């Protein structure tokens, strides 16, 4: 079974631009979670989508948004990029059947650099 | 509120020696605990999880973790460390009925030959 895929793997943008990242979950997984990872802040939860609805949201400004499509693929968008948005953006998928057994599986990440 | 603590930013171990990466948690209900590993420039890989039952959980790459309810800990262990085990290790907890994972800050494990 193919793993979680994320595109693109690397991105370089300038301040003020916007960016869209894509995540394709493992087949059969209907939940997609997004995380931001930086050396100083560690792993920060952005949001989770399940059945095309945002189920949980972390403490990020409204410049960060996401959506999920009917095939469970998800995109996240960051508008008006700031230097501090430079990070590794990770997506994880899971089945979300039960809270006890649900396991997240991660993609390789998208490395975003904002200049 | 749920929380996870990984008290050591970095752990250094000589190859062949046993290793322990510490994790303590705080939840109000039953905890579901996870360990993940991250190699440089890669995503996180699932190692193992505790749901219920046996307090010693075995996972990938020879790793195991011991759940201790009284000490609210879930330490990751391996009997004999390999240089290739050098990576960043994350502990996470989920409280029953809540799908969101709470993550520790990560521990960098360095195995020296």
PDB file of C-alpha atoms in Angstrom:
ATOM      1  CA  UNK A   1       0.000   0.000   0.000  1.00  0.00           C
ATOM      2  CA  UNK A   2       1.438   3.365  -0.950  1.00  0.00           C
ATOM      3  CA  UNK A   3       2.327   5.732   1.882  1.00  0.00           C
ATOM      4  CA  UNK A   4       1.380   9.332   2.438  1.00  0.00           C
ATOM      5  CA  UNK A   5       2.630  11.568  -0.340  1.00  0.00           C
ATOM      6  CA  UNK A   6       3.242  15.275  -0.177  1.00  0.00           C
ATOM      7  CA  UNK A   7       3.940  17.676  -3.004  1.00  0.00           C
ATOM      8  CA  UNK A   8       6.025  19.577  -3.608  1.00  0.00           C
ATOM      9  CA  UNK A   9       8.929  18.401  -1.471  1.00  0.00           C
ATOM     10  CA  UNK A  10      10.675  21.765  -1.537  1.00  0.00           C
ATOM     11  CA  UNK A  11       9.436  25.295  -2.057  1.00  0.00           C
ATOM     12  CA  UNK A  12      11.097  28.686  -2.029  1.00  0.00           C
ATOM     13  CA  UNK A  13       8.866  31.725  -1.794  1.00  0.00           C
ATOM     14  CA  UNK A  14       9.258  35.384  -0.936  1.00  0.00           C
ATOM     15  CA  UNK A  15       7.523  37.335   1.790  1.00  0.00           C
ATOM     16  CA  UNK A  16       3.982  38.330   0.926  1.00  0.00           C
ATOM     17  CA  UNK A  17       3.394  35.482  -1.494  1.00  0.00           C
ATOM     18  CA  UNK A  18       1.001  32.639  -0.885  1.00  0.00           C
ATOM     19  CA  UNK A  19       1.616  28.917  -1.130  1.00  0.00           C
ATOM     20  CA  UNK A  20      -0.451  25.742  -1.468  1.00  0.00           C
ATOM     21  CA  UNK A  21       0.788  22.374  -0.260  1.00  0.00           C
ATOM     22  CA  UNK A  22      -0.808  19.069  -1.147  1.00  0.00           C
ATOM     23  CA  UNK A  23      -1.172  15.799   0.747  1.00  0.00           C
ATOM     24  CA  UNK A  24      -2.491  12.468  -0.521  1.00  0.00           C
ATOM     25  CA  UNK A  25      -3.317  10.079   2.324  1.00  0.00           C
ATOM     26  CA  UNK A  26      -2.899   6.333   2.456  1.00  0.00           C
ATOM     27  CA  UNK A  27      -5.683   4.608   0.572  1.00  0.00           C
ATOM     28  CA  UNK A  28      -8.663   4.130   2.885  1.00  0.00           C
ATOM     29  CA  UNK A  29      -7.557   6.820   5.313  1.00  0.00           C
ATOM     30  CA  UNK A  30     -10.092   9.587   5.638  1.00  0.00           C
ATOM     31  CA  UNK A  31      -8.390  11.805   8.201  1.00  0.00           C
ATOM     32  CA  UNK A  32      -5.562  14.180   7.332  1.00  0.00           C
ATOM     33  CA  UNK A  33      -3.695  16.235   9.918  1.00  0.00           C
ATOM     34  CA  UNK A  34      -1.206  18.979   9.209  1.00  0.00           C
ATOM     35  CA  UNK A  35       1.772  19.977  11.340  1.00  0.00           C
ATOM     36  CA  UNK A  36       4.426  22.651  11.228  1.00  0.00           C
ATOM     37  CA  UNK A  37       7.887  21.655  12.396  1.00  0.00           C
ATOM     38  CA  UNK A  38      10.574  24.199  13.203  1.00  0.00           C
ATOM     39  CA  UNK A  39      13.812  23.796  15.162  1.00  0.00           C
ATOM     40  CA  UNK A  40      12.693  26.225  17.833  1.00  0.00           C
ATOM     41  CA  UNK A  41       9.020  25.290  18.230  1.00  0.00           C
ATOM     42  CA  UNK A  42       9.072  21.571  17.582  1.00  0.00           C
ATOM     43  CA  UNK A  43       5.981  19.913  16.150  1.00  0.00           C
ATOM     44  CA  UNK A  44       2.956  22.218  16.095  1.00  0.00           C
ATOM     45  CA  UNK A  45      -0.519  21.002  15.146  1.00  0.00           C
ATOM     46  CA  UNK A  46      -2.218  23.080  12.469  1.00  0.00           C
ATOM     47  CA  UNK A  47      -5.519  21.355  11.750  1.00  0.00           C
ATOM     48  CA  UNK A  48      -7.231  18.069  11.007  1.00  0.00           C
ATOM     49  CA  UNK A  49      -9.723  17.254   8.296  1.00  0.00           C
ATOM     50  CA  UNK A  50     -12.055  14.293   8.214  1.00  0.00           C
ATOM     51  CA  UNK A  51     -14.807  13.722   5.686  1.00  0.00           C
ATOM     52  CA  UNK A  52     -14.120  17.129   4.157  1.00  0.00           C
ATOM     53  CA  UNK A  53     -14.742  18.909   7.473  1.00  0.00           C
ATOM     54  CA  UNK A  54     -12.226  20.540   9.759  1.00  0.00           C
ATOM     55  CA  UNK A  55     -12.416  18.614  13.049  1.00  0.00           C
ATOM     56  CA  UNK A  56      -9.630  20.149  15.100  1.00  0.00           C
ATOM     57  CA  UNK A  57      -7.619  23.326  14.823  1.00  0.00           C
ATOM     58  CA  UNK A  58      -4.367  24.436  16.387  1.00  0.00           C
ATOM     59  CA  UNK A  59      -3.359  27.905  17.457  1.00  0.00           C
ATOM     60  CA  UNK A  60      -2.301  29.438  14.158  1.00  0.00           C
ATOM     61  CA  UNK A  61      -3.403  32.697  12.513  1.00  0.00           C
ATOM     62  CA  UNK A  62      -6.067  32.764   9.845  1.00  0.00           C
ATOM     63  CA  UNK A  63      -3.385  33.000   7.144  1.00  0.00           C
ATOM     64  CA  UNK A  64      -3.158  29.237   7.503  1.00  0.00           C
ATOM     65  CA  UNK A  65      -6.094  27.407   5.992  1.00  0.00           C
ATOM     66  CA  UNK A  66      -6.871  24.028   4.585  1.00  0.00           C
ATOM     67  CA  UNK A  67      -9.418  21.902   2.870  1.00  0.00           C
ATOM     68  CA  UNK A  68     -10.125  18.310   2.074  1.00  0.00           C
ATOM     69  CA  UNK A  69     -11.598  16.868  -1.067  1.00  0.00           C
ATOM     70  CA  UNK A  70     -14.033  14.021  -1.496  1.00  0.00           C
ATOM     71  CA  UNK A  71     -11.168  11.630  -2.293  1.00  0.00           C
ATOM     72  CA  UNK A  72      -9.581  12.563   1.093  1.00  0.00           C
ATOM     73  CA  UNK A  73      -6.710  14.457  -0.484  1.00  0.00           C
ATOM     74  CA  UNK A  74      -5.978  17.624   1.405  1.00  0.00           C
ATOM     75  CA  UNK A  75      -4.398  20.965   0.689  1.00  0.00           C
ATOM     76  CA  UNK A  76      -3.151  23.636   3.023  1.00  0.00           C
ATOM     77  CA  UNK A  77      -2.685  27.235   2.052  1.00  0.00           C
ATOM     78  CA  UNK A  78      -0.595  29.918   3.640  1.00  0.00           C
ATOM     79  CA  UNK A  79      -1.278  33.459   2.507  1.00  0.00           C
ATOM     80  CA  UNK A  80       0.886  36.546   2.952  1.00  0.00           C
ATOM     81  CA  UNK A  81       3.975  34.533   3.795  1.00  0.00           C
ATOM     82  CA  UNK A  82       6.273  35.696   6.583  1.00  0.00           C
ATOM     83  CA  UNK A  83       9.869  34.748   7.229  1.00  0.00           C
ATOM     84  CA  UNK A  84       8.739  32.813  10.302  1.00  0.00           C
ATOM     85  CA  UNK A  85       6.660  30.506   8.134  1.00  0.00           C
ATOM     86  CA  UNK A  86       9.841  28.793   6.954  1.00  0.00           C
ATOM     87  CA  UNK A  87       9.444  25.246   8.228  1.00  0.00           C
ATOM     88  CA  UNK A  88       8.906  21.620   7.388  1.00  0.00           C
ATOM     89  CA  UNK A  89       5.186  21.047   6.869  1.00  0.00           C
ATOM     90  CA  UNK A  90       4.118  17.510   7.626  1.00  0.00           C
ATOM     91  CA  UNK A  91       0.905  15.788   6.821  1.00  0.00           C
ATOM     92  CA  UNK A  92      -0.327  12.629   8.494  1.00  0.00           C
ATOM     93  CA  UNK A  93      -3.214  10.371   7.619  1.00  0.00           C
ATOM     94  CA  UNK A  94      -5.241   7.921   9.660  1.00  0.00           C
ATOM     95  CA  UNK A  95      -8.485   5.955   9.544  1.00  0.00           C
ATOM     96  CA  UNK A  96     -10.065   7.773  12.510  1.00  0.00           C
ATOM     97  CA  UNK A  97     -12.174   4.720  13.353  1.00  0.00           C
ATOM     98  CA  UNK A  98     -11.581   4.705  17.115  1.00  0.00           C
ATOM     99  CA  UNK A  99      -9.615   7.057  19.330  1.00  0.00           C
ATOM    100  CA  UNK A 100      -7.834   4.163  21.002  1.00  0.00           C
ATOM    101  CA  UNK A 101      -6.418   2.486  17.920  1.00  0.00           C
ATOM    102  CA  UNK A 102      -6.109   5.401  15.505  1.00  0.00           C
ATOM    103  CA  UNK A 103      -2.495   5.726  14.337  1.00  0.00           C
ATOM    104  CA  UNK A 104      -1.169   8.594  12.268  1.00  0.00           C
ATOM    105  CA  UNK A 105       1.190   7.866   9.386  1.00  0.00           C
ATOM    106  CA  UNK A 106       3.302  10.706   8.112  1.00  0.00           C
ATOM    107  CA  UNK A 107       4.416  11.860   4.716  1.00  0.00           C
ATOM    108  CA  UNK A 108       7.962  13.023   3.964  1.00  0.00           C
ATOM    109  CA  UNK A 109       7.052  16.678   4.404  1.00  0.00           C
ATOM    110  CA  UNK A 110       7.314  19.829   2.342  1.00  0.00           C
ATOM    111  CA  UNK A 111      10.260  22.085   3.163  1.00  0.00           C
ATOM    112  CA  UNK A 112       9.124  25.696   2.757  1.00  0.00           C
ATOM    113  CA  UNK A 113      11.693  28.466   2.724  1.00  0.00           C
ATOM    114  CA  UNK A 114      10.489  32.055   2.797  1.00  0.00           C
ATOM    115  CA  UNK A 115      13.011  34.682   1.656  1.00  0.00           C
TER     116      UNK A 115
ATOM    117  CA  UNK B   1      -5.147  19.586  30.266  1.00  0.00           C
ATOM    118  CA  UNK B   2      -3.242  16.940  28.380  1.00  0.00           C
ATOM    119  CA  UNK B   3       0.530  17.269  28.176  1.00  0.00           C
ATOM    120  CA  UNK B   4       3.625  15.292  27.295  1.00  0.00           C
ATOM    121  CA  UNK B   5       7.143  15.891  28.579  1.00  0.00           C
ATOM    122  CA  UNK B   6      10.371  14.582  27.163  1.00  0.00           C
ATOM    123  CA  UNK B   7      12.786  15.789  29.825  1.00  0.00           C
ATOM    124  CA  UNK B   8      15.974  15.263  27.832  1.00  0.00           C
ATOM    125  CA  UNK B   9      16.751  17.330  24.745  1.00  0.00           C
ATOM    126  CA  UNK B  10      19.545  14.932  23.851  1.00  0.00           C
ATOM    127  CA  UNK B  11      20.642  11.458  24.893  1.00  0.00           C
ATOM    128  CA  UNK B  12      24.111  10.103  24.118  1.00  0.00           C
ATOM    129  CA  UNK B  13      24.744   6.360  24.152  1.00  0.00           C
ATOM    130  CA  UNK B  14      27.643   4.214  23.044  1.00  0.00           C
ATOM    131  CA  UNK B  15      26.919   1.640  20.367  1.00  0.00           C
ATOM    132  CA  UNK B  16      26.007  -1.714  21.882  1.00  0.00           C
ATOM    133  CA  UNK B  17      24.804  -0.219  25.157  1.00  0.00           C
ATOM    134  CA  UNK B  18      21.145  -0.159  26.184  1.00  0.00           C
ATOM    135  CA  UNK B  19      19.275   3.052  25.527  1.00  0.00           C
ATOM    136  CA  UNK B  20      16.318   4.760  27.192  1.00  0.00           C
ATOM    137  CA  UNK B  21      14.439   7.809  25.948  1.00  0.00           C
ATOM    138  CA  UNK B  22      12.108   9.190  28.585  1.00  0.00           C
ATOM    139  CA  UNK B  23       8.526  10.347  28.275  1.00  0.00           C
ATOM    140  CA  UNK B  24       6.001  11.348  30.916  1.00  0.00           C
ATOM    141  CA  UNK B  25       2.418  12.356  30.296  1.00  0.00           C
ATOM    142  CA  UNK B  26      -0.582  13.946  31.911  1.00  0.00           C
ATOM    143  CA  UNK B  27      -4.157  13.140  30.898  1.00  0.00           C
ATOM    144  CA  UNK B  28      -7.390  12.973  32.807  1.00  0.00           C
ATOM    145  CA  UNK B  29      -8.652   9.744  31.261  1.00  0.00           C
ATOM    146  CA  UNK B  30      -7.108   6.603  29.826  1.00  0.00           C
ATOM    147  CA  UNK B  31      -3.966   7.417  27.859  1.00  0.00           C
ATOM    148  CA  UNK B  32      -3.088   6.117  24.431  1.00  0.00           C
ATOM    149  CA  UNK B  33       0.641   6.561  23.966  1.00  0.00           C
ATOM    150  CA  UNK B  34       2.815   6.616  20.870  1.00  0.00           C
ATOM    151  CA  UNK B  35       6.458   6.781  19.871  1.00  0.00           C
ATOM    152  CA  UNK B  36       7.674   8.061  16.526  1.00  0.00           C
ATOM    153  CA  UNK B  37      11.154   8.436  15.050  1.00  0.00           C
ATOM    154  CA  UNK B  38      12.344  11.050  12.595  1.00  0.00           C
ATOM    155  CA  UNK B  39      15.495  10.674  10.542  1.00  0.00           C
ATOM    156  CA  UNK B  40      17.109  13.805   9.040  1.00  0.00           C
ATOM    157  CA  UNK B  41      15.028  15.454   6.324  1.00  0.00           C
ATOM    158  CA  UNK B  42      12.324  12.824   6.626  1.00  0.00           C
ATOM    159  CA  UNK B  43       8.813  12.585   7.987  1.00  0.00           C
ATOM    160  CA  UNK B  44       7.968  10.835  11.238  1.00  0.00           C
ATOM    161  CA  UNK B  45       7.830   7.049  11.306  1.00  0.00           C
ATOM    162  CA  UNK B  46       5.533   5.199  13.684  1.00  0.00           C
ATOM    163  CA  UNK B  47       7.445   2.938  16.106  1.00  0.00           C
ATOM    164  CA  UNK B  48       4.905   1.614  18.587  1.00  0.00           C
ATOM    165  CA  UNK B  49       1.847   2.412  20.646  1.00  0.00           C
ATOM    166  CA  UNK B  50       0.243   1.494  23.948  1.00  0.00           C
ATOM    167  CA  UNK B  51      -3.507   1.095  24.039  1.00  0.00           C
ATOM    168  CA  UNK B  52      -4.215  -1.297  26.888  1.00  0.00           C
ATOM    169  CA  UNK B  53      -3.048  -4.593  28.291  1.00  0.00           C
ATOM    170  CA  UNK B  54       0.594  -5.625  28.614  1.00  0.00           C
ATOM    171  CA  UNK B  55       2.706  -2.788  29.967  1.00  0.00           C
ATOM    172  CA  UNK B  56       5.645  -3.726  27.742  1.00  0.00           C
ATOM    173  CA  UNK B  57       5.001  -2.880  24.121  1.00  0.00           C
ATOM    174  CA  UNK B  58       7.237  -4.104  21.336  1.00  0.00           C
ATOM    175  CA  UNK B  59       7.689  -2.117  18.162  1.00  0.00           C
ATOM    176  CA  UNK B  60       9.745  -1.702  15.027  1.00  0.00           C
ATOM    177  CA  UNK B  61      13.550  -1.918  14.746  1.00  0.00           C
ATOM    178  CA  UNK B  62      13.921  -3.721  18.091  1.00  0.00           C
ATOM    179  CA  UNK B  63      12.454  -0.911  20.151  1.00  0.00           C
ATOM    180  CA  UNK B  64      10.111  -1.442  23.068  1.00  0.00           C
ATOM    181  CA  UNK B  65       8.401   0.848  25.545  1.00  0.00           C
ATOM    182  CA  UNK B  66       7.269   0.360  29.094  1.00  0.00           C
ATOM    183  CA  UNK B  67       4.012   1.872  30.274  1.00  0.00           C
ATOM    184  CA  UNK B  68       3.973   2.774  33.967  1.00  0.00           C
ATOM    185  CA  UNK B  69       0.618   4.085  35.116  1.00  0.00           C
ATOM    186  CA  UNK B  70       1.698   5.060  38.631  1.00  0.00           C
ATOM    187  CA  UNK B  71       4.616   7.098  37.312  1.00  0.00           C
ATOM    188  CA  UNK B  72       2.665   8.275  34.246  1.00  0.00           C
ATOM    189  CA  UNK B  73       5.606   7.351  32.076  1.00  0.00           C
ATOM    190  CA  UNK B  74       6.135   5.632  28.741  1.00  0.00           C
ATOM    191  CA  UNK B  75       9.890   5.278  28.267  1.00  0.00           C
ATOM    192  CA  UNK B  76      11.322   3.998  25.003  1.00  0.00           C
ATOM    193  CA  UNK B  77      14.026   1.353  25.295  1.00  0.00           C
ATOM    194  CA  UNK B  78      16.332  -0.798  23.233  1.00  0.00           C
ATOM    195  CA  UNK B  79      18.690  -3.428  24.664  1.00  0.00           C
ATOM    196  CA  UNK B  80      21.586  -2.726  22.302  1.00  0.00           C
ATOM    197  CA  UNK B  81      21.920   0.579  20.453  1.00  0.00           C
ATOM    198  CA  UNK B  82      23.011   0.876  16.826  1.00  0.00           C
ATOM    199  CA  UNK B  83      24.618   3.910  15.213  1.00  0.00           C
ATOM    200  CA  UNK B  84      21.699   3.878  12.780  1.00  0.00           C
ATOM    201  CA  UNK B  85      19.325   4.518  15.717  1.00  0.00           C
ATOM    202  CA  UNK B  86      20.615   8.091  15.837  1.00  0.00           C
ATOM    203  CA  UNK B  87      17.562  10.238  15.132  1.00  0.00           C
ATOM    204  CA  UNK B  88      14.926  12.469  16.710  1.00  0.00           C
ATOM    205  CA  UNK B  89      12.339  10.659  18.818  1.00  0.00           C
ATOM    206  CA  UNK B  90       8.873  11.969  19.630  1.00  0.00           C
ATOM    207  CA  UNK B  91       6.434  10.778  22.248  1.00  0.00           C
ATOM    208  CA  UNK B  92       2.724  11.579  21.863  1.00  0.00           C
ATOM    209  CA  UNK B  93      -0.430  10.967  23.879  1.00  0.00           C
ATOM    210  CA  UNK B  94      -4.079  10.874  23.084  1.00  0.00           C
ATOM    211  CA  UNK B  95      -6.810  10.932  25.674  1.00  0.00           C
ATOM    212  CA  UNK B  96      -9.750   8.628  25.074  1.00  0.00           C
ATOM    213  CA  UNK B  97     -12.539  10.196  23.031  1.00  0.00           C
ATOM    214  CA  UNK B  98     -10.215  12.821  21.566  1.00  0.00           C
ATOM    215  CA  UNK B  99      -8.491  12.100  18.279  1.00  0.00           C
ATOM    216  CA  UNK B 100      -5.946  14.886  18.524  1.00  0.00           C
ATOM    217  CA  UNK B 101      -2.416  13.866  19.514  1.00  0.00           C
ATOM    218  CA  UNK B 102      -0.418  15.909  22.014  1.00  0.00           C
ATOM    219  CA  UNK B 103       3.294  15.840  21.215  1.00  0.00           C
ATOM    220  CA  UNK B 104       6.440  16.032  23.250  1.00  0.00           C
ATOM    221  CA  UNK B 105       9.247  18.354  22.195  1.00  0.00           C
ATOM    222  CA  UNK B 106      11.391  15.511  20.910  1.00  0.00           C
ATOM    223  CA  UNK B 107      14.649  13.947  22.084  1.00  0.00           C
ATOM    224  CA  UNK B 108      17.709  13.769  19.895  1.00  0.00           C
ATOM    225  CA  UNK B 109      19.364  10.386  20.273  1.00  0.00           C
ATOM    226  CA  UNK B 110      23.031  10.132  19.364  1.00  0.00           C
ATOM    227  CA  UNK B 111      24.673   6.726  19.211  1.00  0.00           C
ATOM    228  CA  UNK B 112      28.459   6.896  19.138  1.00  0.00           C
ATOM    229  CA  UNK B 113      30.547   4.090  17.611  1.00  0.00           C
TER     230      UNK B 113
END
